[in-house]
Short mmCIF file of N, CA and C in Angstrom, two decimals:
data_model
loop_
_atom_site.label_atom_id
_atom_site.label_comp_id
_atom_site.label_asym_id
_atom_site.label_seq_id
_atom_site.Cartn_x
_atom_site.Cartn_y
_atom_site.Cartn_z
N TYR A 1 45.49 61.52 113.63
CA TYR A 1 45.73 62.50 114.48
C TYR A 1 46.24 63.24 115.28
N GLU A 2 47.35 63.61 114.52
CA GLU A 2 48.19 64.57 115.48
C GLU A 2 47.75 65.89 114.73
N ILE A 3 48.09 66.70 116.01
CA ILE A 3 48.25 67.94 115.61
C ILE A 3 49.23 68.99 115.65
N THR A 4 49.53 69.28 114.42
CA THR A 4 50.38 70.06 113.64
C THR A 4 50.66 71.56 113.54
N CYS A 5 51.43 72.06 113.77
CA CYS A 5 51.37 73.99 113.20
C CYS A 5 52.68 73.86 112.46
N TYR A 6 52.30 74.77 111.30
CA TYR A 6 53.38 74.92 110.97
C TYR A 6 53.17 76.50 109.74
N GLU A 7 54.18 77.73 109.52
CA GLU A 7 54.19 79.00 109.22
C GLU A 7 54.99 78.44 108.08
N ALA A 8 54.88 79.24 107.10
CA ALA A 8 55.43 79.38 105.85
C ALA A 8 56.10 81.07 106.27
N ASP A 9 57.39 80.36 104.99
CA ASP A 9 58.25 81.90 105.34
C ASP A 9 58.12 82.74 104.63
N PRO A 10 57.82 83.60 104.91
CA PRO A 10 57.34 84.61 104.83
C PRO A 10 57.81 85.77 103.60
N ASP A 11 58.90 85.60 103.12
CA ASP A 11 59.58 86.25 101.84
C ASP A 11 59.48 84.62 100.73
N ASP A 12 59.89 83.20 100.84
CA ASP A 12 59.60 81.82 100.33
C ASP A 12 59.43 81.08 101.15
N PRO A 13 57.35 81.89 100.73
CA PRO A 13 56.37 80.69 101.33
C PRO A 13 56.95 79.30 100.16
N TRP A 14 55.91 78.30 100.86
CA TRP A 14 55.92 76.83 100.81
C TRP A 14 54.74 76.97 100.15
N THR A 15 53.98 75.93 99.57
CA THR A 15 53.10 74.91 99.58
C THR A 15 52.68 73.86 99.72
N TYR A 16 51.86 73.32 100.52
CA TYR A 16 51.66 72.55 101.34
C TYR A 16 49.83 71.91 100.81
N ILE A 17 50.93 70.07 100.68
CA ILE A 17 49.32 69.84 100.13
C ILE A 17 49.79 68.55 101.64
N TRP A 18 48.65 67.79 102.06
CA TRP A 18 48.25 66.88 102.82
C TRP A 18 47.67 66.05 102.28
N ILE A 19 47.87 65.10 102.12
CA ILE A 19 47.42 63.71 101.76
C ILE A 19 46.76 62.76 103.21
N GLY A 20 45.64 62.40 103.37
CA GLY A 20 46.32 61.70 104.65
C GLY A 20 45.55 60.23 104.43
N PHE A 21 45.82 59.05 104.66
CA PHE A 21 44.93 57.58 103.58
C PHE A 21 45.04 56.27 104.57
N GLU A 22 44.22 55.82 104.58
CA GLU A 22 44.37 53.83 105.45
C GLU A 22 44.80 52.97 104.06
N ALA A 23 45.54 51.93 104.61
CA ALA A 23 45.70 51.11 103.43
C ALA A 23 45.43 49.41 103.29
N ALA A 24 45.05 48.95 103.02
CA ALA A 24 44.49 47.57 102.97
C ALA A 24 45.94 46.97 103.11
N PRO A 25 46.37 46.80 101.79
CA PRO A 25 47.28 46.33 101.15
C PRO A 25 48.75 46.18 102.20
N ARG A 26 50.16 46.31 103.35
CA ARG A 26 50.64 46.73 103.64
C ARG A 26 51.27 48.18 102.45
N LEU A 27 52.07 49.74 103.50
CA LEU A 27 52.51 50.15 102.84
C LEU A 27 54.06 50.25 102.37
N PRO A 28 54.98 50.43 101.49
CA PRO A 28 55.99 50.35 101.15
C PRO A 28 56.96 50.58 102.56
N THR A 29 57.35 49.84 102.55
CA THR A 29 58.57 50.10 104.26
C THR A 29 59.49 51.04 103.54
N TYR A 30 60.20 52.25 102.47
CA TYR A 30 60.46 53.03 102.71
C TYR A 30 59.78 54.25 103.19
N LEU A 31 58.41 53.99 103.06
CA LEU A 31 57.35 55.18 103.35
C LEU A 31 57.57 55.10 105.44
N LEU A 32 57.73 53.64 106.03
CA LEU A 32 57.93 53.02 107.69
C LEU A 32 58.72 53.68 107.67
N SER A 33 60.02 53.57 106.98
CA SER A 33 60.57 53.56 107.75
C SER A 33 61.76 55.27 108.05
N GLU A 34 60.91 56.42 107.43
CA GLU A 34 61.59 57.86 107.17
C GLU A 34 59.96 57.99 107.97
N ASP A 35 60.78 59.57 108.84
CA ASP A 35 59.30 59.98 109.11
C ASP A 35 59.47 61.71 108.09
N LEU A 36 60.84 61.97 107.44
CA LEU A 36 60.35 63.23 106.64
C LEU A 36 60.49 62.71 105.17
N LEU A 37 60.26 62.75 104.28
CA LEU A 37 60.28 62.58 102.66
C LEU A 37 60.68 63.87 102.03
N CYS A 38 61.66 64.89 101.38
CA CYS A 38 62.32 65.44 101.23
C CYS A 38 62.03 64.80 99.41
N VAL A 39 60.65 65.73 98.62
CA VAL A 39 60.43 64.98 97.35
C VAL A 39 59.49 66.01 96.89
N PRO A 40 60.32 67.31 95.85
CA PRO A 40 59.72 68.07 95.32
C PRO A 40 60.21 68.15 93.89
N PHE A 41 59.78 67.16 93.39
CA PHE A 41 60.04 66.58 92.13
C PHE A 41 58.58 66.17 92.16
N LEU A 42 57.90 65.75 93.26
CA LEU A 42 56.53 65.20 93.16
C LEU A 42 55.61 66.29 93.23
N GLY A 43 55.67 67.03 93.18
CA GLY A 43 55.23 68.56 92.72
C GLY A 43 53.92 68.83 91.80
N PRO A 44 54.02 67.84 90.42
CA PRO A 44 53.28 67.98 89.64
C PRO A 44 52.02 66.70 90.18
N LEU A 45 52.62 65.45 91.03
CA LEU A 45 51.78 64.66 91.04
C LEU A 45 50.55 64.98 92.06
N PHE A 46 50.81 65.92 93.09
CA PHE A 46 49.98 66.00 94.27
C PHE A 46 49.12 68.03 93.55
N ARG A 47 49.31 68.42 92.72
CA ARG A 47 48.84 69.41 91.90
C ARG A 47 47.29 68.83 91.04
N ALA A 48 47.94 67.78 90.31
CA ALA A 48 46.93 66.76 89.80
C ALA A 48 46.00 66.20 90.68
N CYS A 49 46.15 66.17 91.76
CA CYS A 49 45.31 65.15 92.89
C CYS A 49 44.40 66.20 92.90
N THR A 50 44.52 67.95 92.75
CA THR A 50 43.38 69.19 93.32
C THR A 50 42.92 69.24 91.86
N GLN A 51 42.60 68.65 90.49
CA GLN A 51 42.50 68.60 89.58
C GLN A 51 41.63 67.09 88.70
N ALA A 52 40.90 66.39 90.24
CA ALA A 52 40.20 65.63 89.32
C ALA A 52 39.83 65.90 88.43
N PRO A 53 39.73 65.05 87.38
CA PRO A 53 38.28 65.36 85.49
C PRO A 53 37.51 64.89 86.21
N ASP A 54 36.15 66.48 86.25
CA ASP A 54 34.88 66.48 86.39
C ASP A 54 34.37 64.76 87.07
N LEU A 55 35.20 64.39 88.45
CA LEU A 55 34.43 63.83 89.27
C LEU A 55 34.07 64.32 90.43
N SER A 56 32.91 63.75 90.90
CA SER A 56 31.60 64.26 92.06
C SER A 56 33.02 63.55 93.23
N GLU A 57 33.05 64.63 94.36
CA GLU A 57 33.51 64.50 95.42
C GLU A 57 33.40 63.39 96.31
N GLY A 58 33.94 62.47 96.58
CA GLY A 58 33.05 61.70 97.01
C GLY A 58 31.76 60.75 96.71
N GLY A 59 32.40 60.50 94.96
CA GLY A 59 31.61 59.86 94.14
C GLY A 59 33.22 58.21 94.42
N GLN A 60 32.59 57.02 93.85
CA GLN A 60 33.26 56.27 93.98
C GLN A 60 34.14 56.47 93.14
N GLY A 61 34.27 57.20 91.60
CA GLY A 61 35.20 57.52 90.55
C GLY A 61 35.91 58.54 91.04
N TYR A 62 35.81 59.21 92.22
CA TYR A 62 36.83 60.30 92.45
C TYR A 62 37.43 59.80 93.70
N GLU A 63 37.44 58.78 94.07
CA GLU A 63 38.14 57.53 95.68
C GLU A 63 38.78 56.81 94.52
N ALA A 64 38.65 56.35 93.56
CA ALA A 64 39.25 55.47 92.60
C ALA A 64 40.28 56.30 92.18
N PHE A 65 40.69 57.79 91.27
CA PHE A 65 40.98 58.52 90.46
C PHE A 65 42.11 58.78 92.04
N LEU A 66 41.59 59.34 93.25
CA LEU A 66 42.81 58.97 94.10
C LEU A 66 43.83 58.39 94.36
N CYS A 67 43.22 57.12 94.40
CA CYS A 67 43.47 55.77 94.96
C CYS A 67 45.33 55.67 93.91
N SER A 68 44.51 55.95 92.46
CA SER A 68 45.92 55.89 91.88
C SER A 68 46.73 56.83 91.47
N ARG A 69 46.58 58.07 91.91
CA ARG A 69 47.76 59.31 92.14
C ARG A 69 48.44 58.35 92.97
N ILE A 70 47.78 57.49 94.15
CA ILE A 70 48.43 57.66 95.47
C ILE A 70 49.64 56.52 94.91
N TRP A 71 48.83 55.08 94.22
CA TRP A 71 49.80 53.95 93.92
C TRP A 71 50.88 55.05 92.79
N GLU A 72 50.51 55.88 92.69
CA GLU A 72 51.35 56.80 91.61
C GLU A 72 52.32 56.98 92.25
N LEU A 73 52.17 57.92 93.33
CA LEU A 73 53.31 58.43 93.97
C LEU A 73 54.24 57.37 94.85
N PHE A 74 53.68 56.26 95.14
CA PHE A 74 54.48 54.86 95.30
C PHE A 74 55.43 54.68 95.02
N SER A 75 55.12 54.69 93.71
CA SER A 75 56.05 53.83 92.58
C SER A 75 57.46 54.78 91.89
N LEU A 76 56.29 56.64 92.67
CA LEU A 76 57.57 57.10 91.41
C LEU A 76 58.51 57.14 93.12
N LEU A 77 58.64 57.55 93.83
CA LEU A 77 59.35 57.23 95.51
C LEU A 77 59.80 55.70 95.14
N ALA A 78 59.17 55.09 95.20
CA ALA A 78 60.63 53.79 94.86
C ALA A 78 61.13 53.56 93.78
N GLN A 79 61.32 54.81 92.53
CA GLN A 79 61.58 54.49 91.38
C GLN A 79 62.97 55.48 91.81
N ARG A 80 62.55 56.68 92.84
CA ARG A 80 63.51 57.44 93.14
C ARG A 80 64.54 57.39 94.54
N ARG A 81 63.90 56.13 94.85
CA ARG A 81 65.43 55.58 96.16
C ARG A 81 65.89 54.44 95.23
N ALA A 82 65.81 53.73 93.85
CA ALA A 82 66.88 52.67 93.14
C ALA A 82 67.17 53.64 92.75
N GLN A 83 66.93 55.22 92.73
CA GLN A 83 67.96 56.18 91.59
C GLN A 83 68.52 56.40 92.84
N ASP A 84 68.73 56.77 94.14
CA ASP A 84 69.48 57.10 95.46
C ASP A 84 70.67 55.77 95.70
N THR A 85 70.01 55.17 95.41
CA THR A 85 70.84 53.36 96.31
C THR A 85 71.94 53.48 95.14
N ARG A 86 71.77 53.62 93.84
CA ARG A 86 72.59 53.72 92.92
C ARG A 86 73.74 54.03 93.17
N ALA A 87 73.70 55.86 93.30
CA ALA A 87 73.94 56.99 93.28
C ALA A 87 74.85 56.47 94.74
N ALA A 88 74.08 56.13 95.68
CA ALA A 88 74.68 56.07 96.99
C ALA A 88 76.07 54.59 96.56
N GLU A 89 76.00 53.62 95.47
CA GLU A 89 77.56 52.98 95.23
C GLU A 89 78.41 53.67 94.41
N ARG A 90 78.00 54.40 93.43
CA ARG A 90 78.90 54.93 92.57
C ARG A 90 79.46 56.27 93.31
N TYR A 91 78.18 56.83 94.54
CA TYR A 91 79.50 58.49 95.52
C TYR A 91 80.06 57.57 96.03
N ILE A 92 79.25 56.84 97.22
CA ILE A 92 79.63 57.20 98.22
C ILE A 92 80.97 56.10 99.06
N ARG A 93 80.99 54.95 97.61
CA ARG A 93 82.17 54.49 98.80
C ARG A 93 83.22 55.08 98.03
N PRO A 94 83.71 55.29 97.11
CA PRO A 94 84.98 56.28 96.18
C PRO A 94 85.24 57.24 97.79
N ALA A 95 84.42 57.84 98.30
CA ALA A 95 84.29 58.93 98.83
C ALA A 95 85.14 58.25 99.93
N LEU A 96 84.07 57.34 100.92
CA LEU A 96 85.13 56.39 102.03
C LEU A 96 86.33 56.13 101.74
N SER A 97 86.22 55.60 101.07
CA SER A 97 88.43 55.56 100.60
C SER A 97 89.01 57.08 100.67
N ILE A 98 88.58 57.68 100.20
CA ILE A 98 89.03 58.67 100.18
C ILE A 98 89.55 59.29 101.69
N MET A 99 88.62 58.94 102.10
CA MET A 99 88.25 60.32 103.72
C MET A 99 89.56 59.27 104.39
N GLU A 100 89.27 57.63 104.30
CA GLU A 100 90.10 56.84 104.93
C GLU A 100 92.12 56.88 104.76
N THR A 101 91.87 56.84 103.32
CA THR A 101 93.08 57.19 103.01
C THR A 101 94.02 58.66 102.84
N GLU A 102 92.93 59.41 102.48
CA GLU A 102 93.60 60.81 102.91
C GLU A 102 93.26 62.11 103.71
N PHE A 103 92.01 61.23 105.33
CA PHE A 103 91.87 62.19 106.10
C PHE A 103 92.91 62.65 106.76
N CYS A 104 94.30 62.46 106.98
CA CYS A 104 95.17 62.45 107.38
C CYS A 104 95.96 63.92 106.71
N ASN A 105 95.50 64.16 105.35
CA ASN A 105 96.09 65.56 104.79
C ASN A 105 95.99 66.47 104.75
N GLY A 106 95.09 66.40 105.65
CA GLY A 106 93.44 68.05 105.59
C GLY A 106 92.51 67.67 104.91
N ILE A 107 92.26 66.25 104.07
CA ILE A 107 90.60 66.66 103.12
C ILE A 107 89.79 67.55 103.67
N THR A 108 88.48 67.84 102.94
CA THR A 108 87.67 68.80 103.56
C THR A 108 86.55 68.26 103.06
N VAL A 109 85.74 67.80 103.54
CA VAL A 109 84.43 67.45 102.55
C VAL A 109 84.09 68.75 100.81
N ALA A 110 84.47 68.94 100.91
CA ALA A 110 84.25 70.35 99.81
C ALA A 110 85.25 69.24 98.15
N ASP A 111 86.37 69.54 98.88
CA ASP A 111 87.30 68.92 98.54
C ASP A 111 87.10 67.48 97.69
N ILE A 112 86.47 66.71 99.00
CA ILE A 112 85.63 65.43 98.40
C ILE A 112 84.77 65.39 96.87
N ALA A 113 83.59 65.94 98.18
CA ALA A 113 81.92 66.25 96.65
C ALA A 113 83.02 66.74 95.08
N GLN A 114 84.10 67.25 95.19
CA GLN A 114 84.19 68.30 93.81
C GLN A 114 85.18 67.02 93.51
N ARG A 115 86.19 66.49 94.05
CA ARG A 115 86.73 64.89 93.08
C ARG A 115 85.83 64.51 92.33
N LEU A 116 84.74 64.52 93.55
CA LEU A 116 83.16 63.14 92.26
C LEU A 116 82.88 63.80 91.61
N HIS A 117 82.73 64.72 91.55
CA HIS A 117 81.47 66.03 90.56
C HIS A 117 80.27 65.46 91.09
N LEU A 118 80.27 66.24 92.66
CA LEU A 118 79.03 66.55 92.77
C LEU A 118 78.69 68.36 93.70
N ASN A 119 77.39 68.81 93.46
CA ASN A 119 77.61 69.84 94.32
C ASN A 119 78.14 68.98 95.99
N ARG A 120 78.62 69.94 96.62
CA ARG A 120 78.66 69.48 97.60
C ARG A 120 77.51 69.44 99.33
N SER A 121 76.48 69.82 98.82
CA SER A 121 75.41 70.08 99.95
C SER A 121 74.26 68.14 98.93
N TYR A 122 74.62 68.04 97.83
CA TYR A 122 74.61 67.04 97.07
C TYR A 122 74.89 65.57 98.31
N PHE A 123 76.19 66.07 97.76
CA PHE A 123 77.48 65.17 98.95
C PHE A 123 76.97 64.78 99.98
N SER A 124 77.15 65.87 100.86
CA SER A 124 76.95 65.84 102.18
C SER A 124 75.01 64.85 102.23
N GLU A 125 73.82 65.20 101.68
CA GLU A 125 72.59 64.94 101.61
C GLU A 125 73.00 63.05 101.58
N LEU A 126 73.43 62.50 100.82
CA LEU A 126 73.76 61.13 99.94
C LEU A 126 74.71 60.69 101.04
N PHE A 127 75.32 61.45 101.34
CA PHE A 127 76.37 60.63 102.40
C PHE A 127 75.88 59.73 103.89
N ARG A 128 75.03 61.06 104.42
CA ARG A 128 74.40 60.83 105.48
C ARG A 128 72.86 59.92 105.84
N ALA A 129 72.08 59.42 104.06
CA ALA A 129 71.30 58.63 103.95
C ALA A 129 72.08 57.37 104.38
N CYS A 130 73.22 57.59 103.42
CA CYS A 130 73.32 56.07 103.35
C CYS A 130 74.29 55.45 104.74
N VAL A 131 75.13 56.11 105.42
CA VAL A 131 76.40 56.19 106.30
C VAL A 131 76.03 56.64 107.69
N LYS A 132 74.15 57.69 107.69
CA LYS A 132 73.68 58.49 108.46
C LYS A 132 74.36 58.89 109.38
N LYS A 133 75.44 59.22 109.20
CA LYS A 133 76.45 60.51 110.12
C LYS A 133 76.66 61.33 108.77
N THR A 134 76.87 62.88 108.96
CA THR A 134 77.78 63.87 107.93
C THR A 134 79.12 63.27 107.37
N PRO A 135 79.46 63.39 106.18
CA PRO A 135 80.67 63.34 106.40
C PRO A 135 81.41 64.24 107.10
N ALA A 136 81.43 65.37 107.30
CA ALA A 136 82.19 66.51 108.02
C ALA A 136 82.20 65.27 109.42
N ARG A 137 81.36 64.93 109.96
CA ARG A 137 81.61 64.25 111.56
C ARG A 137 82.56 62.63 111.35
N TYR A 138 82.29 62.57 110.29
CA TYR A 138 82.98 61.12 110.07
C TYR A 138 84.43 61.69 109.61
N LEU A 139 85.10 62.77 109.12
CA LEU A 139 86.09 62.87 108.68
C LEU A 139 86.27 63.12 110.01
N THR A 140 86.23 63.88 111.07
CA THR A 140 86.07 64.24 112.50
C THR A 140 86.76 62.88 113.66
N GLU A 141 85.16 62.07 112.93
CA GLU A 141 85.81 60.91 113.89
C GLU A 141 87.33 59.89 113.80
N LEU A 142 87.28 59.93 112.55
CA LEU A 142 88.32 59.44 111.61
C LEU A 142 89.85 59.82 112.38
N ARG A 143 89.96 61.24 112.22
CA ARG A 143 91.01 61.97 112.45
C ARG A 143 91.15 61.90 114.54
N MET A 144 89.80 62.51 114.93
CA MET A 144 90.28 62.14 116.69
C MET A 144 90.92 60.38 117.07
N GLU A 145 89.99 59.43 116.33
CA GLU A 145 90.17 58.20 116.52
C GLU A 145 91.77 57.48 116.55
N ARG A 146 92.23 58.44 115.05
CA ARG A 146 93.97 58.30 115.06
C ARG A 146 94.52 58.63 115.89
N ALA A 147 94.01 60.05 116.39
CA ALA A 147 94.89 61.29 117.50
C ALA A 147 94.96 60.02 118.55
N ALA A 148 94.03 59.53 119.06
CA ALA A 148 94.01 58.77 120.33
C ALA A 148 94.95 57.92 120.76
N MET A 149 94.59 57.42 119.29
CA MET A 149 95.86 56.41 119.13
C MET A 149 97.47 56.91 119.46
N LEU A 150 97.63 57.90 118.29
CA LEU A 150 99.32 58.52 118.29
C LEU A 150 99.17 59.04 119.49
N LEU A 151 98.27 59.32 120.17
CA LEU A 151 99.07 60.51 122.09
C LEU A 151 98.96 58.90 122.73
N ALA A 152 98.35 57.99 123.23
CA ALA A 152 98.17 57.01 124.02
C ALA A 152 98.90 55.61 123.96
N ARG A 153 98.73 55.14 122.22
CA ARG A 153 100.06 54.12 121.52
C ARG A 153 101.18 54.45 121.34
N TYR A 154 101.35 55.18 120.57
CA TYR A 154 103.06 55.55 119.93
C TYR A 154 103.58 56.68 121.10
N GLY A 155 102.40 56.73 122.01
CA GLY A 155 104.07 58.75 123.06
C GLY A 155 103.88 60.02 121.78
N TYR A 156 102.99 59.64 121.16
CA TYR A 156 103.40 61.51 120.05
C TYR A 156 103.44 61.78 120.99
N ASN A 157 103.76 63.50 120.97
CA ASN A 157 103.19 64.56 120.87
C ASN A 157 102.60 65.24 120.81
N VAL A 158 102.17 66.67 121.41
CA VAL A 158 100.19 66.71 120.56
C VAL A 158 100.57 67.71 119.40
N THR A 159 102.11 68.31 119.30
CA THR A 159 102.38 69.27 117.99
C THR A 159 102.53 67.42 116.74
N VAL A 160 103.25 66.92 117.23
CA VAL A 160 103.48 66.08 116.17
C VAL A 160 102.17 65.02 115.74
N THR A 161 101.40 64.55 116.26
CA THR A 161 99.97 64.63 116.61
C THR A 161 99.68 65.00 115.69
N ALA A 162 99.04 66.58 115.73
CA ALA A 162 98.59 67.17 115.15
C ALA A 162 97.99 67.28 113.84
N ALA A 163 100.21 67.96 113.56
CA ALA A 163 100.30 68.11 112.11
C ALA A 163 100.17 65.87 111.01
N SER A 164 100.50 65.22 112.16
CA SER A 164 99.98 64.41 111.60
C SER A 164 98.13 63.81 111.21
N ASP A 165 97.86 64.52 111.83
CA ASP A 165 96.48 63.43 112.04
C ASP A 165 95.54 65.30 110.17
N GLY A 166 96.39 65.96 109.76
CA GLY A 166 96.09 66.99 108.85
C GLY A 166 96.13 68.41 109.63
N TYR A 167 95.94 68.54 110.53
CA TYR A 167 95.83 70.26 111.33
C TYR A 167 97.06 70.94 111.34
N PRO A 168 97.27 71.58 109.83
CA PRO A 168 98.27 72.37 110.62
C PRO A 168 98.49 72.52 111.94
N ASP A 169 97.21 73.88 111.94
CA ASP A 169 96.98 74.81 113.75
C ASP A 169 96.89 73.96 114.73
N LEU A 170 97.50 73.70 115.48
CA LEU A 170 97.60 73.04 116.80
C LEU A 170 96.45 73.57 117.44
N PHE A 171 96.20 74.37 117.82
CA PHE A 171 95.05 74.99 118.51
C PHE A 171 93.74 75.16 117.68
N ALA A 172 93.30 74.69 116.40
CA ALA A 172 92.19 73.52 115.99
C ALA A 172 92.06 72.48 116.65
N PHE A 173 93.56 71.72 115.91
CA PHE A 173 93.22 70.57 116.71
C PHE A 173 93.23 69.99 118.14
N SER A 174 93.35 70.32 119.24
CA SER A 174 93.20 70.83 120.27
C SER A 174 91.85 71.23 120.51
N ARG A 175 91.40 72.19 119.85
CA ARG A 175 89.80 72.68 120.16
C ARG A 175 89.06 71.29 119.82
N ALA A 176 89.68 70.75 118.19
CA ALA A 176 88.88 69.65 117.89
C ALA A 176 89.05 68.23 118.92
N PHE A 177 89.66 68.29 119.85
CA PHE A 177 89.88 66.90 120.03
C PHE A 177 89.03 67.22 121.54
N ARG A 178 89.27 68.13 122.16
CA ARG A 178 88.73 68.68 123.35
C ARG A 178 87.20 69.01 123.25
N ARG A 179 86.25 68.65 122.28
CA ARG A 179 85.28 68.37 121.90
C ARG A 179 84.71 67.29 121.50
N TYR A 180 85.63 66.85 121.03
CA TYR A 180 85.40 64.50 120.52
C TYR A 180 85.04 64.42 122.30
N PHE A 181 86.89 64.71 122.59
CA PHE A 181 86.69 63.94 123.88
C PHE A 181 86.21 64.94 125.34
N GLY A 182 86.82 65.61 125.61
CA GLY A 182 85.63 66.34 126.91
C GLY A 182 86.89 66.72 127.40
N ILE A 183 88.50 66.48 127.04
CA ILE A 183 89.28 67.36 127.34
C ILE A 183 90.85 67.25 126.33
N SER A 184 91.55 67.84 126.76
CA SER A 184 93.01 68.36 126.14
C SER A 184 93.43 67.25 125.70
N PRO A 185 94.02 67.41 124.50
CA PRO A 185 94.70 66.12 124.18
C PRO A 185 96.48 66.33 124.81
N SER A 186 96.81 66.88 125.53
CA SER A 186 97.80 66.77 126.62
C SER A 186 97.15 65.99 128.19
N GLU A 187 95.83 66.39 128.62
CA GLU A 187 95.46 65.52 129.56
C GLU A 187 95.70 64.23 128.76
N TYR A 188 94.70 64.07 127.74
CA TYR A 188 94.04 62.51 126.91
C TYR A 188 95.51 61.79 127.36
N SER A 189 96.83 62.31 126.69
CA SER A 189 98.07 61.81 126.51
C SER A 189 98.29 61.69 128.34
N ARG A 190 98.23 62.32 129.16
CA ARG A 190 99.08 62.40 130.32
C ARG A 190 98.28 61.16 130.94
N ARG A 191 96.76 61.13 130.85
CA ARG A 191 95.92 59.75 131.67
C ARG A 191 96.44 59.01 130.78
N SER A 192 96.44 58.60 129.59
CA SER A 192 96.99 57.34 128.63
C SER A 192 98.59 56.84 129.35
N ALA A 193 99.38 57.92 129.52
CA ALA A 193 100.71 57.54 129.75
C ALA A 193 100.76 56.83 131.23
N GLY A 194 99.62 57.23 132.40
CA GLY A 194 99.82 56.99 133.52
C GLY A 194 98.94 55.23 133.97
N GLN A 195 97.74 55.41 132.19
CA GLN A 195 97.70 53.53 132.44
C GLN A 195 98.00 52.34 132.15
N VAL A 196 99.93 52.64 132.06
CA VAL A 196 100.29 51.85 131.15
C VAL A 196 101.04 51.45 131.73
#
């Protein structure tokens, strides 16, 4: 009972198929935990729903046909989820290890994806699904938290901190630091020195 409005891209239009249903048995939890499922591999199943074999719409045979397709949908989604979980275990743990040990060497998301032999966007999608943040955000957090520690606890100057954190460009580091903490690294260092 939600009113929605969508408009397809004029150059590359999508095909929309909506299925609304109520189910007495409990629905699989993965359907309830995600607001949006991107499942282009299910296209043939949805097309099959529109091509019921000689069953009059509204009859019991038609309803049974549609119910069988819905449970097939649940089965295929569960299989895909299991594959995603295995892929996450196979790729995300090594990715986290690479990030945590090499973030200070200026490693990028593209470098990590290449090292894992994955397409960059697929890697980012997997990472976001498992870690709940983008790989770029995760790298930024690692770098900024370490930079704050080097400035505050160890008294490094901004130039040394930037180089130690994988930023060969001091201005890029200062911009990233200001975006993350809301103040410049120099100001952060001064405030930290005042607290000691």
